[in-house]
Structures are given as C-alpha cells and as structure tokens.
PDB file of C-alpha atoms and ligand atoms in Angstrom:
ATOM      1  CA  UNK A   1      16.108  52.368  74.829  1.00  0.00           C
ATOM      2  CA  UNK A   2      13.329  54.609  72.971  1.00  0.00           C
ATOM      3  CA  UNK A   3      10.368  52.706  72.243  1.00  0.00           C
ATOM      4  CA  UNK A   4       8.098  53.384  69.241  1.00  0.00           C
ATOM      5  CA  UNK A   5       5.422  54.640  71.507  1.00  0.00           C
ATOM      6  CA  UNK A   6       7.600  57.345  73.487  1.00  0.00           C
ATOM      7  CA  UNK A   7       8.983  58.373  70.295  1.00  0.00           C
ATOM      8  CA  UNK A   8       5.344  58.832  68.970  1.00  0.00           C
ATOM      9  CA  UNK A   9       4.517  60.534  72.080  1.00  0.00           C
ATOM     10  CA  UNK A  10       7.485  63.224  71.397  1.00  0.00           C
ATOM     11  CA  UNK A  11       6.479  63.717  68.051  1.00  0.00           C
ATOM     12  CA  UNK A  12       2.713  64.972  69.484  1.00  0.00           C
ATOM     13  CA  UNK A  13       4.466  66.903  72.143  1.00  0.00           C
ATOM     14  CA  UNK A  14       6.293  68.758  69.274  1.00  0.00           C
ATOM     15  CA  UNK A  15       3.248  69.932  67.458  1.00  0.00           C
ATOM     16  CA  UNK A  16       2.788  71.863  69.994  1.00  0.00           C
ATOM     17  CA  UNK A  17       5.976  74.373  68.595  1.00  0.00           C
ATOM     18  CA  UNK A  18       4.219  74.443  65.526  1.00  0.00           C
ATOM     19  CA  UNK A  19       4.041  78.034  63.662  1.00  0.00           C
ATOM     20  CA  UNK A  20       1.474  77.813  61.185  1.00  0.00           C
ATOM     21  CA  UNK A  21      -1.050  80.659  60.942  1.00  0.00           C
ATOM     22  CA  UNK A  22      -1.545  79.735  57.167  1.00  0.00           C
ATOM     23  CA  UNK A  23      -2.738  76.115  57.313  1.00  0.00           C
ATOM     24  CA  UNK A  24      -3.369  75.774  60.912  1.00  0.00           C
ATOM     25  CA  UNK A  25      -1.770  72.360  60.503  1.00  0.00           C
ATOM     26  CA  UNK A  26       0.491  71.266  63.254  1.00  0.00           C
ATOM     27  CA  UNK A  27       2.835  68.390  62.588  1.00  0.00           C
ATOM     28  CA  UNK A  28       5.764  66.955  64.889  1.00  0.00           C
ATOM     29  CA  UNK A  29       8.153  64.679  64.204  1.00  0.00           C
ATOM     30  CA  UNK A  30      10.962  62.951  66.522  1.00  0.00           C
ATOM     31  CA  UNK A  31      13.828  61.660  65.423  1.00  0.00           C
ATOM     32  CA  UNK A  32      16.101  59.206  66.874  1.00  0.00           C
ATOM     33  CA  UNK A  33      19.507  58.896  66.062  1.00  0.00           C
ATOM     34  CA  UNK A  34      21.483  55.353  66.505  1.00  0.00           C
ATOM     35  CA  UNK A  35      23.524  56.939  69.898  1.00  0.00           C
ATOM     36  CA  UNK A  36      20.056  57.431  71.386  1.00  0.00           C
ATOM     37  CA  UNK A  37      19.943  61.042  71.264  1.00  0.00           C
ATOM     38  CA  UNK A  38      16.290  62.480  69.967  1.00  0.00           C
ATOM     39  CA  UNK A  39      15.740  66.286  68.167  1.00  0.00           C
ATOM     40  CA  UNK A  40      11.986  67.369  67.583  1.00  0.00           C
ATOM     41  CA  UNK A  41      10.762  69.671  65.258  1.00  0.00           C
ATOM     42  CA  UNK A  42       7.646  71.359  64.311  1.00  0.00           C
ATOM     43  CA  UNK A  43       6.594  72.959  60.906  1.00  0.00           C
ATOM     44  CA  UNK A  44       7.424  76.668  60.582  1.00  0.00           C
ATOM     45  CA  UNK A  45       5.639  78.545  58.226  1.00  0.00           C
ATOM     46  CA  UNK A  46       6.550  81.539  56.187  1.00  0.00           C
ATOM     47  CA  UNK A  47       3.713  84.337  54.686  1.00  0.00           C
ATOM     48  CA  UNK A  48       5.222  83.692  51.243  1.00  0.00           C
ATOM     49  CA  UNK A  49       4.345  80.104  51.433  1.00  0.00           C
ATOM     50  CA  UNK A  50       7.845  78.848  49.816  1.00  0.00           C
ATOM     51  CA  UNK A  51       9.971  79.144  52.560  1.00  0.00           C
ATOM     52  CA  UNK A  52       7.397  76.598  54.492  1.00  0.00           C
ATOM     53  CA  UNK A  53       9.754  74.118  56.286  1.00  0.00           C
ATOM     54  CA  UNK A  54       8.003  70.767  57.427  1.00  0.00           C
ATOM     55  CA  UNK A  55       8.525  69.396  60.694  1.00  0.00           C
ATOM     56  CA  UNK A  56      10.638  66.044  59.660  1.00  0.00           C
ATOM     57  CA  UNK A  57      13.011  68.352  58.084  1.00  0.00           C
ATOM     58  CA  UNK A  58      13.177  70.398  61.203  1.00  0.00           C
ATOM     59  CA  UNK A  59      14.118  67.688  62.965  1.00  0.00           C
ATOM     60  CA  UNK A  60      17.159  66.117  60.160  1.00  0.00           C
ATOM     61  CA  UNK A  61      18.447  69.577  59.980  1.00  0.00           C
ATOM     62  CA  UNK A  62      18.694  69.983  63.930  1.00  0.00           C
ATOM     63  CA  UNK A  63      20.606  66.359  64.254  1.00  0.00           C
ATOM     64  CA  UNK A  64      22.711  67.262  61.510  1.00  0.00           C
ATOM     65  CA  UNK A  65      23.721  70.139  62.261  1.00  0.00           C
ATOM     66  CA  UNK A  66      24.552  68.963  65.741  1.00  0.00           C
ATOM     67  CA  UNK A  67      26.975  66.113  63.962  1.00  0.00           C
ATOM     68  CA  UNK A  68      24.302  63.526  63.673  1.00  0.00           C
ATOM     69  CA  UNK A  69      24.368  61.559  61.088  1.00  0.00           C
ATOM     70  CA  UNK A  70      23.241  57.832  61.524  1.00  0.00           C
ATOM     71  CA  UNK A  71      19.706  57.691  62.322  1.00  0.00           C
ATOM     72  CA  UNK A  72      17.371  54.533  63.634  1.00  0.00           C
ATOM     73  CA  UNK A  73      13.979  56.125  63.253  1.00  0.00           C
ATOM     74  CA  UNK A  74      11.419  58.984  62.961  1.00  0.00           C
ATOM     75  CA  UNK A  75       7.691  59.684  64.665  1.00  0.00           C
ATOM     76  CA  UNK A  76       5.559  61.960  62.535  1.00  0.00           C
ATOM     77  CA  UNK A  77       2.407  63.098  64.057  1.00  0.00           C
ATOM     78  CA  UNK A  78       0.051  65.892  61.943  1.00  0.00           C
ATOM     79  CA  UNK A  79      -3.677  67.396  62.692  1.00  0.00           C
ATOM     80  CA  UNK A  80      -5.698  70.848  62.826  1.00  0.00           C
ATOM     81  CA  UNK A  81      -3.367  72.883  65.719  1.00  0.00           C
ATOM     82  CA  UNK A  82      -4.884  72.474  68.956  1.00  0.00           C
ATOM     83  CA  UNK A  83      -6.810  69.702  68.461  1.00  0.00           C
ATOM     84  CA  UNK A  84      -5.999  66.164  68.892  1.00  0.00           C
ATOM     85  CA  UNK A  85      -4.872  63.690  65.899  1.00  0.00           C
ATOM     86  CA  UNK A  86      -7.960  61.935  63.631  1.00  0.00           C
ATOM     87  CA  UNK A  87      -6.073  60.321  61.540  1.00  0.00           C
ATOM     88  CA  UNK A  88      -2.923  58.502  59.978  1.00  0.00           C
ATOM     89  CA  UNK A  89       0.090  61.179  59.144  1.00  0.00           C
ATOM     90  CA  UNK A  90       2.238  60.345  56.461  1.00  0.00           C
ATOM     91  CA  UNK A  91       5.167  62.842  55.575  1.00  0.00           C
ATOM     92  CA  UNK A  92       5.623  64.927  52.343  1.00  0.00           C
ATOM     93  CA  UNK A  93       7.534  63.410  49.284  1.00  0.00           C
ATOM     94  CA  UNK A  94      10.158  66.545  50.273  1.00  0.00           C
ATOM     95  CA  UNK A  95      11.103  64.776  53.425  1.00  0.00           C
ATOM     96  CA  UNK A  96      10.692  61.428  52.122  1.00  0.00           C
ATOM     97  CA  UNK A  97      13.740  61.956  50.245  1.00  0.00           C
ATOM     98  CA  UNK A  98      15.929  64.105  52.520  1.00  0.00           C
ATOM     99  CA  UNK A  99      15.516  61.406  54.866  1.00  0.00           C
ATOM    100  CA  UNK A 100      16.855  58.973  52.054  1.00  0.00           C
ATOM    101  CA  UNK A 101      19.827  61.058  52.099  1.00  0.00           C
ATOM    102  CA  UNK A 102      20.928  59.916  55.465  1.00  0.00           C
ATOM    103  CA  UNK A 103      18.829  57.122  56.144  1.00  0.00           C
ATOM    104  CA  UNK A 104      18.997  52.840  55.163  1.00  0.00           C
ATOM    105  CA  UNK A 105      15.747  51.789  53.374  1.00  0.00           C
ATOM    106  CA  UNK A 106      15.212  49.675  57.001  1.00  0.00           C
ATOM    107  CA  UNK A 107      14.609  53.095  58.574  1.00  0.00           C
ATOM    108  CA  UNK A 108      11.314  52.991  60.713  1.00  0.00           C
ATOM    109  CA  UNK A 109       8.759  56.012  60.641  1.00  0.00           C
ATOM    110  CA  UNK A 110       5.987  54.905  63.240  1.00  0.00           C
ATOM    111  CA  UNK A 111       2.642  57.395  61.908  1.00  0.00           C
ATOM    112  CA  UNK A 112       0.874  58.631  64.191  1.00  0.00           C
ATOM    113  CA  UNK A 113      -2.799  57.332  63.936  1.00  0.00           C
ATOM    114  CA  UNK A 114      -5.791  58.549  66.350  1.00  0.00           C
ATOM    115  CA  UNK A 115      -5.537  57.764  70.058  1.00  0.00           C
ATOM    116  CA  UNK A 116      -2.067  56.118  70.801  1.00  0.00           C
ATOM    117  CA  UNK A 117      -2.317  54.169  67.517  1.00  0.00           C
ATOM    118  CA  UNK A 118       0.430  54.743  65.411  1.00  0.00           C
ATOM    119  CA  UNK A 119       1.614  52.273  62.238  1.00  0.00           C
ATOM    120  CA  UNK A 120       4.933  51.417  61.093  1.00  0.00           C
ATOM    121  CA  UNK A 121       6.429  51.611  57.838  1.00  0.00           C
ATOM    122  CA  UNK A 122      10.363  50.814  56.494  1.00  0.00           C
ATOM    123  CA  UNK A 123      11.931  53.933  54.384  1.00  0.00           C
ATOM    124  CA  UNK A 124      11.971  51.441  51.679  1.00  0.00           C
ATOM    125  CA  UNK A 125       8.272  51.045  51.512  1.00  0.00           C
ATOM    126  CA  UNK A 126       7.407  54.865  51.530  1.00  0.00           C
ATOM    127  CA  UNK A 127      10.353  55.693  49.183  1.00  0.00           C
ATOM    128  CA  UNK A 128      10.278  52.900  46.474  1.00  0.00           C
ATOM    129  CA  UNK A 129      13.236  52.818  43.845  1.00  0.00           C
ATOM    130  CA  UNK A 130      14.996  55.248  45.847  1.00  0.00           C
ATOM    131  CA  UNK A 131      17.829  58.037  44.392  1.00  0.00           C
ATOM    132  CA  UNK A 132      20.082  57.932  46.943  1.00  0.00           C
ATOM    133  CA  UNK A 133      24.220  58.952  47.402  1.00  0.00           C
ATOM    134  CA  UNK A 134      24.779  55.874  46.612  1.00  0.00           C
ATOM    135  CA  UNK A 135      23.141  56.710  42.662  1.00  0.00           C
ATOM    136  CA  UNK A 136      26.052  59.713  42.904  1.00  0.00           C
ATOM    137  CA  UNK A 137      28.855  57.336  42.962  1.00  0.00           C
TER     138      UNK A 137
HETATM  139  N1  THU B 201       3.842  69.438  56.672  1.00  0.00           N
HETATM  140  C1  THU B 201       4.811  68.889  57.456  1.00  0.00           C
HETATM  141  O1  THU B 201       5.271  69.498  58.438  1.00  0.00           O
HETATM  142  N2  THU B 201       5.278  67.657  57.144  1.00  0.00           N
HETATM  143  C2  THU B 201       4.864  66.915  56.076  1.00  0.00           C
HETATM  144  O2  THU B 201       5.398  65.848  55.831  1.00  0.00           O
HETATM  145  C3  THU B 201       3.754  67.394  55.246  1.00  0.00           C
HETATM  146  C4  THU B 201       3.267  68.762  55.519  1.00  0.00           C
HETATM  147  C5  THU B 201       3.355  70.783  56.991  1.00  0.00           C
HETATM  148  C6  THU B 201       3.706  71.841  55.978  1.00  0.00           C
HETATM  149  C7  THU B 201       2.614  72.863  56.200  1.00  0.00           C
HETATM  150  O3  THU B 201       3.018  73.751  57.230  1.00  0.00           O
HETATM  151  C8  THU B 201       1.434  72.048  56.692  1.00  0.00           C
HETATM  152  O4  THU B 201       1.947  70.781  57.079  1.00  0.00           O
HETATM  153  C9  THU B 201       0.353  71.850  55.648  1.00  0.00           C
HETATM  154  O5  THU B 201       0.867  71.314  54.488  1.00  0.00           O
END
C-alpha cells in the first residue's frame, strides 16, 4: 500500500525529468491508480509556449494510455528547477479538470508543501460544481 508520503516523495523525484528552459519551473506529479500501479510525470515545455504540457497531465496521459483508468490519488510537487520546494503546489485549472474526467470528487491530491509537509485536498474541493461525463449523459 502507497502512502501519501511515498507518493509525495515520487512526485519530487519526478521534477527532476522536468524540461523547462522557459520558466525554470519544475513540477512532478505521481499518480496512483486503484491496482496500485504509479506513472510520474514532469512538465515538458515547448519554445512556442502552447504546446506546454504540465506534469499532472503527463502523468493521466501515461496511465491512460497504458489502460488505466480508475485512479485513487495524485502527488503534485512544483518549485524553481534545482532547488528544493518553498511552498504549497496546487495544480493548474487545465489539469484540475482532466483529472475530473477520470476521477470521483473523493479523489486525494496530497500538495507538496516545504520540507516533507504536504496537505491534502478531495477533487471535490479544488474542482467545485464540477462538468463532468456524467453532465454528457
Ligand atoms: N505547471 C505544471 O506542470 N502543473 C501545473 O499544475 C501548473 C503549471 C507547469 C507548466 C509550466 O511548465 C510551468 O509549470 C510554469 O507554469
């Protein structure tokens, strides 16, 4: 069984893929799906800024594409590349909401704080009044 803190610790470890000579912002993210299987990713970007992929989605793509589809939770870590995290990391709207496309509104993203602090939120609580596949129906 993944604990909260490994999975924060992965998500760290990821940031470490990170391509970003624009921002020189390096954010991880770990995802754990329900069979106990984890994919990292990192945030790749592009010189024409668009094509900028954030490290959650990294991560969603890689499990789905693998034929992962029910997931339990996600660790997000962000900070300047090469240095250690100051602060809480909370993930983009963007990846809010792909997340919401596969994820229950109990999904758990532990945020990786300073040190090995981390706090917990519910997809529900990030992603309020959600438009989900459900809405589609
Ligand atoms: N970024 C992520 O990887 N995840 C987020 O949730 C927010 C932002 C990346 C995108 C870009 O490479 C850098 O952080 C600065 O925005």
């Amino acid at each position: 069984m993944t604990t909260p803190e490994e999975l924060v610790r992965l998500a760290k470890e990821a940031r470490a893929k990170a391509y970003v000579p624009y921002s020189g912002f390096a954010v991880g993210a770990a995802l754990l799906c329900k069979d106990g299987t984890i994919y990292q990713g990192c945030n790749i970007e592009n010189a024409a800024f668009g094509p900028t992929i954030c490290a959650e989605r990294v991560a969603v793509f890689k499990a789905v594409y693998d034929g992962q589809r029910d997931f339990e939770a996600i660790a997000v870590a962000g900070g300047r590349a090469g240095e250690e995290i100051t602060g809480l990391f909370p993930p983009c709207g963007v990846c809010r909401q792909v997340l919401r496309e596969f994820c229950g509104l109990d999904f758990k993203l532990y945020l990786a704080r300073e040190d090995e602090q981390f706090e917990t939120r519910t997809l529900e609580q990030l992603l309020p009044m959600s438009f989900s596949p459900a809405d589609m129906k």
